[in-house]
Amino acid sequence: MDDNDDLDLKNALRHDDQFDSAQAASLRQSARERYSKSMRYITRYLNVTVVVTTMFVAFCLAFLVVNNNERLRTLAICYLVIAMLTGVLVKLWYWTVNTKIAILREIKETFLLSAAGGLQVGPQQDENPVPRPVKRWVLVYIFVSVVSALAGVYAGYRLAEPTGSLRTTSTVQADGTCTSVVETAFINERDVPLTEMTFNSQITSEERRFSDEEGRSLPVSIEQRNNTNFYTIKFIKPVMPGQWLWLRDENTYVSKGAADGDVRVLEWTNGVPGTKVVYTYTFILPPKTEVVSPVPDYAETTADGCPKVTYRNTRFGSSRPFPFVLKYRLVP
Amino acid sequence: MYSHDTDYVYDQHLVLRCRQNEPAAFDELLRRWQERLWRHARRLTGDSEAAWDVLQETFLAVSQGIWRLEDAAYFRTWVYSIATHKSMDWLRRREREKRRIEEYASAVAAGADCVKERGLTDDLSYAIAQLPPEDQSILSLRYDGELSTVEIAKVLEIPEGTVKSRLYTVRRKLRELMERENGR
């Protein structure tokens, strides 16, 4: 036997009558089902990846816009970059691979068509091709983007650091008069240094004193417009952009709240600029009184038998109305 | 050369269509390869039923992995590699059951008997059936699968020089077997 007998060898190797075409067809059917499942999985995997990265991008963008915490914003930027790169790379890979396949396919088809006595290329597309739900996925992308952006706004806002605080300690007399100390702090969010501050107040007390964090009295001018007092406080030194401003306000205040039978009403209307402000109200009520509403976060009794109640909340997500209204009554 | 072979190009074309999610192309590809792979598996395992099992496992592996096949030109090598590995797995399983040697001997004998029972008087076919599965495998890849020595080396994971020497040895064995048969 020599190399010239290759053809005989080939024929001998291919000579086999044990092959069962029907059994093979059954195996092919099973493999075809697995193939279709596998291809569906790939498409789904790709779409899910892009949707997830889209969610991350929308969430992080919204979070960045709303949040003011530097560390959280840095983290959001990292996630944003990773999500964007992942999404872009996945899509780029998919596009590159498909383009390459399409070009190669064209080349092979050209070769087959030009080959003398070549094989038939066969149907170019399946009679029943697997539908590609592009439109549905586009809708999904839009939907998850909007939802994620909203979630990002919510989370960013919730996790944002307070931009101001207002702590009030009021001692309420039996006639409803309040002697209050209000400590206010907020960030100068303007782009220019703050040398003075003007605000309106319903407190008409003549005994009112403003001081800074070092206890120095601050000059105040009062102007009345439309039956409202406008206070202008001049700072000793300007508050630079991004810096905290601290202010102490001591006053005597008669609440506008009307008595309702035994129940007395106290309204507190002071506010602080900014959207994320922590408010703390502490009221020392007259002896032999009790709070009707709202239920205090913290309650105690002073040494001289006065109820002392404290409320703490933020403007964002607060269930309590503003201005703050306290109702109390004499213990029968 | 395979690169100019229409069959070879048509296989590549089918692989590319498979990667573009065309089940009909996948079916056509398997149909074209089913018999070659089955024969290859049967020669390696020496068992017709085992060859069907191997063919099924090979089909499933192809269905799951064809989208990962970067170059369609490697399909022949790839699919033969799968069939070879699945056959080897089958042999290893049988070996673990400590029946490999006995079944191997009986399989060779059964194979030879089978050829005779089928009335295949062709000397060459009879001689091939008497070769061990490893030798039948390399002959199958070279002459049935029409793989080059480079491709056979990739499938069997052995050096190309070894493939050439083994092909030479197998052919010499066949010649001796046929001469012995003719001398009887």
Coordinates of C-alpha atoms in Angstrom, one line a residue:
Chain A
M1 CA 0.0 0.0 0.0
D2 CA 1.3 3.4 -0.9
D3 CA 0.2 7.0 -1.1
N4 CA -1.6 6.5 -4.3
D5 CA -4.1 4.4 -2.5
D6 CA -5.5 7.4 -0.6
L7 CA -8.7 7.3 -2.6
D8 CA -9.3 3.6 -1.7
L9 CA -8.5 4.4 1.9
K10 CA -11.0 7.3 1.9
N11 CA -13.7 5.1 0.3
A12 CA -13.0 2.3 2.8
L13 CA -13.3 4.7 5.7
R14 CA -16.5 6.2 4.5
H15 CA -18.1 2.8 3.8
D16 CA -20.5 2.3 6.6
D17 CA -24.1 1.3 6.5
Q18 CA -24.7 1.5 10.2
F19 CA -25.5 5.2 10.2
D20 CA -29.1 5.9 11.1
S21 CA -30.3 9.1 9.5
A22 CA -33.5 9.2 11.5
Q23 CA -31.7 8.9 14.8
A24 CA -29.3 11.7 13.7
A25 CA -32.3 13.9 12.8
S26 CA -33.6 13.5 16.3
L27 CA -30.3 14.5 17.7
R28 CA -30.1 17.5 15.4
Q29 CA -33.6 18.6 16.5
S30 CA -32.5 18.5 20.1
A31 CA -29.3 20.4 19.3
R32 CA -31.2 23.0 17.3
E33 CA -33.5 23.7 20.3
R34 CA -30.5 24.1 22.5
Y35 CA -28.9 26.4 19.9
S36 CA -32.0 28.6 19.8
K37 CA -32.1 28.8 23.6
S38 CA -28.4 29.7 23.7
M39 CA -28.8 32.5 21.2
R40 CA -31.8 33.8 23.0
Y41 CA -29.7 33.8 26.2
I42 CA -27.0 35.8 24.5
T43 CA -29.4 38.5 23.2
R44 CA -31.0 38.7 26.6
Y45 CA -27.7 38.9 28.4
L46 CA -26.6 41.7 26.2
N47 CA -29.8 43.7 26.6
V48 CA -29.9 43.2 30.4
T49 CA -26.3 44.4 30.6
V50 CA -27.1 47.6 28.6
V51 CA -30.2 48.2 30.7
V52 CA -28.3 47.8 33.9
T53 CA -25.6 50.1 32.8
T54 CA -28.2 52.6 31.6
M55 CA -29.8 52.5 35.0
F56 CA -26.5 53.1 36.7
V57 CA -25.7 56.0 34.4
A58 CA -29.0 57.7 34.9
F59 CA -28.9 57.1 38.6
C60 CA -25.4 58.4 39.0
L61 CA -26.0 61.5 36.9
A62 CA -29.1 62.5 38.9
F63 CA -27.3 61.7 42.1
L64 CA -24.4 64.0 41.1
V65 CA -26.7 66.9 40.3
V66 CA -28.6 66.7 43.6
N67 CA -26.1 65.6 46.2
N68 CA -23.5 67.9 47.8
N69 CA -21.4 65.4 49.7
E70 CA -18.0 65.3 48.1
R71 CA -17.2 61.7 48.9
L72 CA -20.5 60.4 47.7
R73 CA -20.2 62.5 44.5
T74 CA -16.7 61.0 43.9
L75 CA -18.2 57.6 44.4
A76 CA -21.0 58.4 42.0
I77 CA -18.5 59.6 39.4
C78 CA -16.6 56.3 39.7
Y79 CA -19.8 54.3 39.2
L80 CA -20.8 56.6 36.3
V81 CA -17.5 56.1 34.5
I82 CA -17.6 52.3 35.0
A83 CA -21.2 52.0 33.9
M84 CA -20.6 54.2 30.9
L85 CA -17.5 52.3 29.8
T86 CA -19.2 48.9 30.3
G87 CA -22.2 49.9 28.3
V88 CA -20.2 51.4 25.5
L89 CA -17.8 48.5 25.4
V90 CA -20.6 45.9 25.3
K91 CA -22.4 47.7 22.5
L92 CA -19.1 48.2 20.7
W93 CA -18.2 44.6 21.0
Y94 CA -21.6 43.5 19.7
W95 CA -21.5 45.9 16.8
T96 CA -17.9 45.0 15.8
V97 CA -18.5 41.2 16.0
N98 CA -21.7 41.5 13.9
T99 CA -20.1 43.7 11.3
K100 CA -17.2 41.3 11.0
I101 CA -19.5 38.4 10.6
A102 CA -21.6 40.2 8.0
I103 CA -18.5 41.1 6.0
L104 CA -17.1 37.6 6.1
R105 CA -20.4 36.2 5.1
E106 CA -20.5 38.4 2.1
I107 CA -17.1 37.3 1.1
K108 CA -18.0 33.6 1.4
E109 CA -21.2 34.1 -0.5
T110 CA -19.3 35.8 -3.3
F111 CA -16.8 33.0 -3.4
L112 CA -19.5 30.3 -3.4
L113 CA -21.5 32.1 -6.2
S114 CA -18.4 32.5 -8.3
A115 CA -17.1 29.0 -7.8
A116 CA -17.6 26.9 -10.9
G117 CA -20.1 24.1 -10.0
G118 CA -20.2 25.5 -6.5
L119 CA -22.8 24.6 -4.0
Q120 CA -26.0 26.5 -3.5
V121 CA -25.6 29.2 -0.9
G122 CA -29.0 28.3 0.5
P123 CA -31.7 30.6 1.9
Q124 CA -30.2 33.9 3.1
Q125 CA -32.6 34.1 5.9
D126 CA -34.7 31.7 7.8
E127 CA -38.3 31.5 6.8
N128 CA -39.2 32.2 10.3
P129 CA -36.4 34.1 11.8
V130 CA -36.3 34.7 15.5
P131 CA -37.8 38.1 16.1
R132 CA -35.5 40.7 17.7
P133 CA -37.6 42.8 20.1
V134 CA -35.7 46.0 19.5
K135 CA -38.6 48.3 20.0
R136 CA -39.6 46.7 23.3
W137 CA -36.0 47.0 24.6
V138 CA -35.9 50.7 23.5
L139 CA -39.0 51.3 25.6
V140 CA -37.4 49.4 28.5
Y141 CA -34.3 51.6 28.2
I142 CA -36.3 54.8 28.3
F143 CA -38.4 53.5 31.2
V144 CA -35.4 52.4 33.3
S145 CA -33.6 55.6 32.6
V146 CA -36.4 57.7 33.9
V147 CA -37.0 55.6 36.9
S148 CA -33.3 55.4 37.7
A149 CA -32.9 59.2 37.3
L150 CA -35.8 59.7 39.7
A151 CA -34.3 57.2 42.1
G152 CA -31.0 59.0 41.8
V153 CA -32.6 62.4 42.6
Y154 CA -34.3 60.9 45.6
A155 CA -31.2 59.1 46.9
G156 CA -29.0 62.1 46.2
Y157 CA -31.4 64.4 48.1
R158 CA -31.8 62.0 51.0
L159 CA -28.0 61.5 51.4
A160 CA -27.2 65.2 50.9
E161 CA -25.6 66.9 53.8
P162 CA -27.7 69.6 55.6
T163 CA -27.2 73.0 54.2
G164 CA -28.5 74.8 57.3
S165 CA -29.8 74.3 60.8
L166 CA -32.1 76.2 63.1
R167 CA -32.2 75.5 66.8
T168 CA -34.8 77.2 68.8
T169 CA -35.2 77.2 72.6
S170 CA -38.3 79.0 73.7
T171 CA -39.5 79.5 77.2
V172 CA -43.3 80.0 77.2
Q173 CA -44.9 82.1 79.8
A174 CA -48.4 81.6 81.2
D175 CA -49.7 84.5 79.1
G176 CA -48.3 82.9 75.8
T177 CA -45.3 85.1 75.6
C178 CA -42.1 83.4 74.4
T179 CA -38.6 84.2 75.3
S180 CA -36.6 82.6 72.6
V181 CA -33.0 82.0 71.7
V182 CA -32.7 81.0 68.0
E183 CA -29.3 79.7 66.8
T184 CA -29.1 79.7 63.0
A185 CA -26.4 78.3 60.8
F186 CA -26.4 77.9 57.0
I187 CA -24.0 77.8 54.1
N188 CA -23.4 80.8 51.9
E189 CA -24.4 79.1 48.7
R190 CA -24.1 82.3 46.7
D191 CA -21.1 83.0 44.5
V192 CA -20.3 86.3 46.3
P193 CA -19.2 87.0 49.8
L194 CA -22.1 87.8 52.2
T195 CA -21.7 91.1 54.1
E196 CA -25.3 91.5 55.2
M197 CA -28.5 89.5 55.4
T198 CA -32.1 90.8 55.0
F199 CA -35.1 88.8 56.1
N200 CA -38.6 89.4 57.2
S201 CA -40.0 88.3 60.5
Q202 CA -43.3 88.3 62.2
I203 CA -41.6 88.8 65.6
T204 CA -42.2 92.3 66.6
S205 CA -40.3 92.2 69.8
E206 CA -38.4 95.4 70.6
E207 CA -36.1 93.3 72.8
R208 CA -34.2 91.6 70.0
R209 CA -30.5 91.0 69.8
F210 CA -28.4 89.4 67.1
S211 CA -24.9 88.2 67.8
D212 CA -22.3 86.1 65.9
E213 CA -20.5 82.9 67.0
E214 CA -18.1 84.9 69.2
G215 CA -20.9 86.6 71.1
R216 CA -20.4 90.0 69.4
S217 CA -23.5 92.1 68.8
L218 CA -24.4 92.7 65.2
P219 CA -25.8 96.0 63.9
V220 CA -29.4 95.7 62.8
S221 CA -31.7 98.0 60.8
I222 CA -35.4 97.5 60.6
E223 CA -37.7 98.5 57.7
Q224 CA -41.4 98.1 57.6
R225 CA -43.0 97.2 54.3
N226 CA -46.6 96.0 53.9
N227 CA -47.0 95.6 57.7
T228 CA -44.0 93.3 57.8
N229 CA -40.7 94.0 59.5
F230 CA -37.6 93.5 57.3
Y231 CA -34.4 93.1 59.3
T232 CA -31.0 93.8 57.8
I233 CA -28.1 92.4 59.8
K234 CA -24.5 93.5 58.9
F235 CA -21.8 91.0 59.5
I236 CA -18.5 92.0 61.1
K237 CA -16.6 90.2 58.5
P238 CA -17.9 88.9 55.2
V239 CA -19.0 85.2 54.9
M240 CA -17.2 83.8 51.9
P241 CA -19.0 81.5 49.4
G242 CA -19.3 77.9 50.7
Q243 CA -18.6 79.0 54.3
W244 CA -21.0 78.6 57.2
L245 CA -22.8 81.6 58.7
W246 CA -23.7 81.4 62.3
L247 CA -26.2 83.7 63.9
R248 CA -27.8 83.9 67.4
D249 CA -31.1 85.6 67.8
E250 CA -32.5 86.4 71.3
N251 CA -36.0 87.8 71.4
T252 CA -39.3 87.9 73.2
Y253 CA -42.2 86.8 71.0
V254 CA -45.9 86.8 71.4
S255 CA -47.5 84.0 69.4
K256 CA -50.2 84.8 67.0
G257 CA -51.8 81.5 67.7
A258 CA -55.3 81.8 69.2
A259 CA -56.5 80.0 72.2
D260 CA -59.0 77.3 71.5
G261 CA -60.9 76.7 74.8
D262 CA -58.4 75.2 77.2
V263 CA -56.0 74.6 74.3
R264 CA -53.4 77.2 73.6
V265 CA -51.7 77.5 70.2
L266 CA -48.2 78.6 69.5
E267 CA -47.0 79.2 66.0
W268 CA -43.4 79.4 65.0
T269 CA -42.6 80.9 61.6
N270 CA -38.9 81.3 61.4
G271 CA -37.1 79.6 58.6
V272 CA -33.6 79.3 57.2
P273 CA -32.6 79.5 53.5
G274 CA -31.9 76.2 51.8
T275 CA -33.8 73.1 51.0
K276 CA -32.1 70.7 53.5
V277 CA -32.3 72.3 56.9
V278 CA -32.4 70.5 60.2
Y279 CA -34.9 72.1 62.6
T280 CA -34.8 71.6 66.3
Y281 CA -37.6 73.2 68.4
T282 CA -37.4 73.1 72.2
F283 CA -40.2 74.6 74.2
I284 CA -40.2 75.0 77.9
L285 CA -43.9 75.3 78.7
P286 CA -45.5 76.9 81.8
P287 CA -45.9 74.7 84.9
K288 CA -49.0 72.5 85.0
T289 CA -49.4 72.3 81.3
E290 CA -49.2 69.4 78.9
V291 CA -48.7 69.1 75.1
V292 CA -51.7 68.3 73.0
S293 CA -50.0 68.0 69.6
P294 CA -47.7 67.2 68.0
V295 CA -46.2 64.3 70.0
P296 CA -42.7 65.4 70.9
D297 CA -39.6 63.5 69.9
Y298 CA -38.2 64.0 73.4
A299 CA -39.9 65.2 76.6
E300 CA -38.7 65.9 80.1
T301 CA -39.5 68.0 83.1
T302 CA -37.3 70.8 84.3
A303 CA -36.2 71.2 88.0
D304 CA -38.9 73.7 88.6
G305 CA -41.6 71.4 87.2
C306 CA -42.0 72.8 83.7
P307 CA -42.5 70.4 80.8
K308 CA -39.7 70.6 78.2
V309 CA -40.5 69.2 74.8
T310 CA -38.2 68.9 71.8
Y311 CA -39.0 68.4 68.1
R312 CA -36.5 67.6 65.5
N313 CA -37.0 67.3 61.8
T314 CA -35.8 68.3 58.4
R315 CA -37.6 70.2 55.8
F316 CA -37.1 67.3 53.3
G317 CA -39.3 64.4 53.9
S318 CA -40.9 66.0 57.0
S319 CA -44.4 65.1 57.8
R320 CA -44.7 68.1 60.0
P321 CA -46.1 71.3 58.5
F322 CA -44.3 74.6 58.4
P323 CA -44.7 77.0 60.1
F324 CA -44.5 74.9 63.2
V325 CA -47.7 74.8 65.4
L326 CA -47.6 73.6 69.0
K327 CA -50.8 73.1 71.0
Y328 CA -50.8 72.7 74.7
R329 CA -53.2 73.1 77.6
L330 CA -53.4 73.4 81.3
V331 CA -53.6 70.2 83.2
P332 CA -57.0 70.1 84.8
Chain B
M1 CA -5.8 23.2 -0.3
Y2 CA -8.8 23.6 2.0
S3 CA -8.9 27.3 1.6
H4 CA -10.0 26.8 -2.0
D5 CA -12.3 24.0 -1.3
T6 CA -16.0 24.9 -1.9
D7 CA -17.2 22.5 0.8
Y8 CA -14.8 24.1 3.2
V9 CA -16.0 27.6 2.3
Y10 CA -19.6 26.5 2.5
D11 CA -19.0 25.2 6.1
Q12 CA -17.6 28.6 7.0
H13 CA -20.5 30.3 5.5
L14 CA -22.9 28.2 7.5
V15 CA -20.9 28.9 10.7
L16 CA -21.2 32.6 10.0
R17 CA -24.9 32.3 9.5
C18 CA -25.2 30.4 12.7
R19 CA -23.5 33.2 14.5
Q20 CA -26.1 35.5 13.1
N21 CA -28.8 33.5 14.8
E22 CA -30.1 31.4 11.9
P23 CA -31.4 28.0 13.2
A24 CA -31.8 26.7 9.7
A25 CA -28.1 27.2 9.0
F26 CA -27.3 25.4 12.2
D27 CA -29.4 22.4 11.2
E28 CA -27.8 22.3 7.8
L29 CA -24.3 22.4 9.3
L30 CA -25.0 19.5 11.7
R31 CA -26.6 17.6 8.8
R32 CA -23.4 17.9 6.8
W33 CA -21.2 16.8 9.6
Q34 CA -23.3 14.2 11.5
E35 CA -22.1 11.1 9.6
R36 CA -18.4 12.1 9.6
L37 CA -18.5 12.8 13.3
W38 CA -20.4 9.6 14.1
R39 CA -17.9 7.5 12.1
H40 CA -15.0 9.3 13.9
A41 CA -16.6 8.6 17.3
R42 CA -17.3 5.0 16.4
R43 CA -13.7 4.4 15.4
L44 CA -12.4 6.0 18.6
T45 CA -14.9 4.2 21.0
G46 CA -15.2 1.1 19.0
D47 CA -18.9 1.1 19.8
S48 CA -21.8 2.2 17.6
E49 CA -24.1 3.0 20.6
A50 CA -21.3 5.0 22.2
A51 CA -20.8 6.8 18.9
W52 CA -24.4 8.0 19.1
D53 CA -23.9 9.2 22.7
V54 CA -20.8 11.0 21.6
L55 CA -22.5 12.6 18.6
Q56 CA -25.3 13.9 20.9
E57 CA -22.8 15.4 23.3
T58 CA -20.9 16.9 20.4
F59 CA -24.0 18.4 18.9
L60 CA -24.9 20.0 22.3
A61 CA -21.4 21.3 22.8
V62 CA -21.5 22.8 19.3
S63 CA -24.9 24.4 19.9
Q64 CA -23.7 26.0 23.1
G65 CA -20.3 27.1 21.8
I66 CA -20.6 28.0 18.1
W67 CA -21.2 31.7 18.9
R68 CA -17.8 31.8 20.7
L69 CA -16.0 30.4 17.6
E70 CA -14.0 33.4 16.6
D71 CA -12.8 32.1 13.2
A72 CA -15.2 30.1 11.1
A73 CA -12.2 28.5 9.3
Y74 CA -11.4 26.6 12.5
F75 CA -14.8 24.9 12.5
R76 CA -13.5 21.5 11.2
T77 CA -10.7 21.4 13.7
W78 CA -12.9 22.6 16.5
V79 CA -15.8 20.1 15.9
Y80 CA -13.4 17.2 15.5
S81 CA -11.7 18.2 18.7
I82 CA -15.0 18.2 20.5
A83 CA -15.9 14.8 19.1
T84 CA -12.4 13.4 20.0
H85 CA -12.6 14.8 23.6
K86 CA -16.1 13.4 24.1
S87 CA -15.0 10.1 22.8
M88 CA -12.0 10.1 25.1
D89 CA -14.3 11.1 28.0
W90 CA -16.5 8.1 27.1
L91 CA -13.4 5.8 27.1
R92 CA -12.2 7.2 30.4
R93 CA -15.6 6.6 31.9
R94 CA -15.5 3.1 30.8
E95 CA -12.0 2.7 32.2
R96 CA -13.2 4.0 35.5
E97 CA -15.7 1.2 35.6
K98 CA -12.8 -1.2 35.3
R99 CA -14.2 -2.8 32.2
R100 CA -12.2 -1.0 29.6
I101 CA -9.7 -3.7 28.8
E102 CA -12.3 -6.4 28.5
E103 CA -14.7 -4.3 26.5
Y104 CA -11.9 -3.0 24.3
A105 CA -11.0 -6.5 23.3
S106 CA -14.6 -7.5 22.8
A107 CA -15.3 -4.3 20.9
V108 CA -12.4 -4.9 18.5
A109 CA -13.6 -8.5 18.0
A110 CA -17.2 -7.4 17.6
G111 CA -16.1 -4.8 15.1
A112 CA -14.3 -7.4 13.1
D113 CA -17.2 -9.8 13.4
C114 CA -19.5 -7.0 12.4
V115 CA -17.7 -6.3 9.3
K116 CA -17.8 -9.9 8.4
E117 CA -21.5 -10.2 9.3
R118 CA -22.3 -7.3 7.1
G119 CA -20.6 -9.0 4.3
L120 CA -17.9 -6.4 3.8
T121 CA -15.4 -8.5 2.0
D122 CA -13.3 -5.5 1.1
D123 CA -9.8 -6.2 2.4
L124 CA -9.1 -2.6 3.2
S125 CA -12.2 -2.2 5.3
Y126 CA -11.5 -5.4 7.1
A127 CA -7.9 -4.3 7.8
I128 CA -9.0 -0.9 9.1
A129 CA -11.4 -2.6 11.5
Q130 CA -8.6 -4.6 13.0
L131 CA -6.6 -1.5 13.8
P132 CA -6.7 0.0 17.4
P133 CA -9.1 2.9 17.8
E134 CA -6.3 5.5 18.0
D135 CA -5.0 4.4 14.6
Q136 CA -8.5 4.3 13.2
S137 CA -9.0 7.8 14.5
I138 CA -6.0 9.3 12.8
L139 CA -7.0 7.6 9.5
S140 CA -10.5 8.9 9.9
L141 CA -9.4 12.5 10.5
R142 CA -7.0 12.3 7.5
Y143 CA -9.1 10.6 4.9
D144 CA -12.7 10.8 6.1
G145 CA -12.5 14.3 7.6
E146 CA -10.0 15.5 5.0
L147 CA -8.0 17.3 7.7
S148 CA -4.4 18.4 7.1
T149 CA -1.7 17.2 9.3
V150 CA -1.6 20.6 11.0
E151 CA -5.3 20.3 11.8
I152 CA -5.0 16.7 13.0
A153 CA -2.2 17.8 15.3
K154 CA -4.5 20.5 16.7
V155 CA -7.4 18.0 17.2
L156 CA -5.3 15.3 18.8
E157 CA -3.1 17.9 20.6
I158 CA 0.1 16.3 19.4
P159 CA 3.0 17.6 17.4
E160 CA 2.7 17.7 13.6
G161 CA 5.7 15.5 13.2
T162 CA 4.1 12.9 15.4
V163 CA 1.0 13.0 13.2
K164 CA 3.1 12.4 10.1
S165 CA 5.0 9.5 11.6
R166 CA 1.8 7.9 13.0
L167 CA 0.2 8.2 9.6
Y168 CA 3.2 6.5 8.1
T169 CA 3.1 3.8 10.7
V170 CA -0.6 3.2 10.4
R171 CA -0.4 2.9 6.6
R172 CA 2.5 0.4 7.0
K173 CA 0.4 -1.6 9.5
L174 CA -2.5 -1.6 7.0
R175 CA -0.2 -2.8 4.2
E176 CA 1.1 -5.6 6.4
L177 CA -2.4 -6.6 7.5
M178 CA -3.6 -6.7 3.9
E179 CA -0.6 -8.7 2.8
R180 CA -1.2 -11.1 5.6
E181 CA -4.9 -11.5 4.6
N182 CA -4.0 -11.9 1.0
G183 CA -1.4 -14.5 1.9
R184 CA -3.9 -16.7 3.6

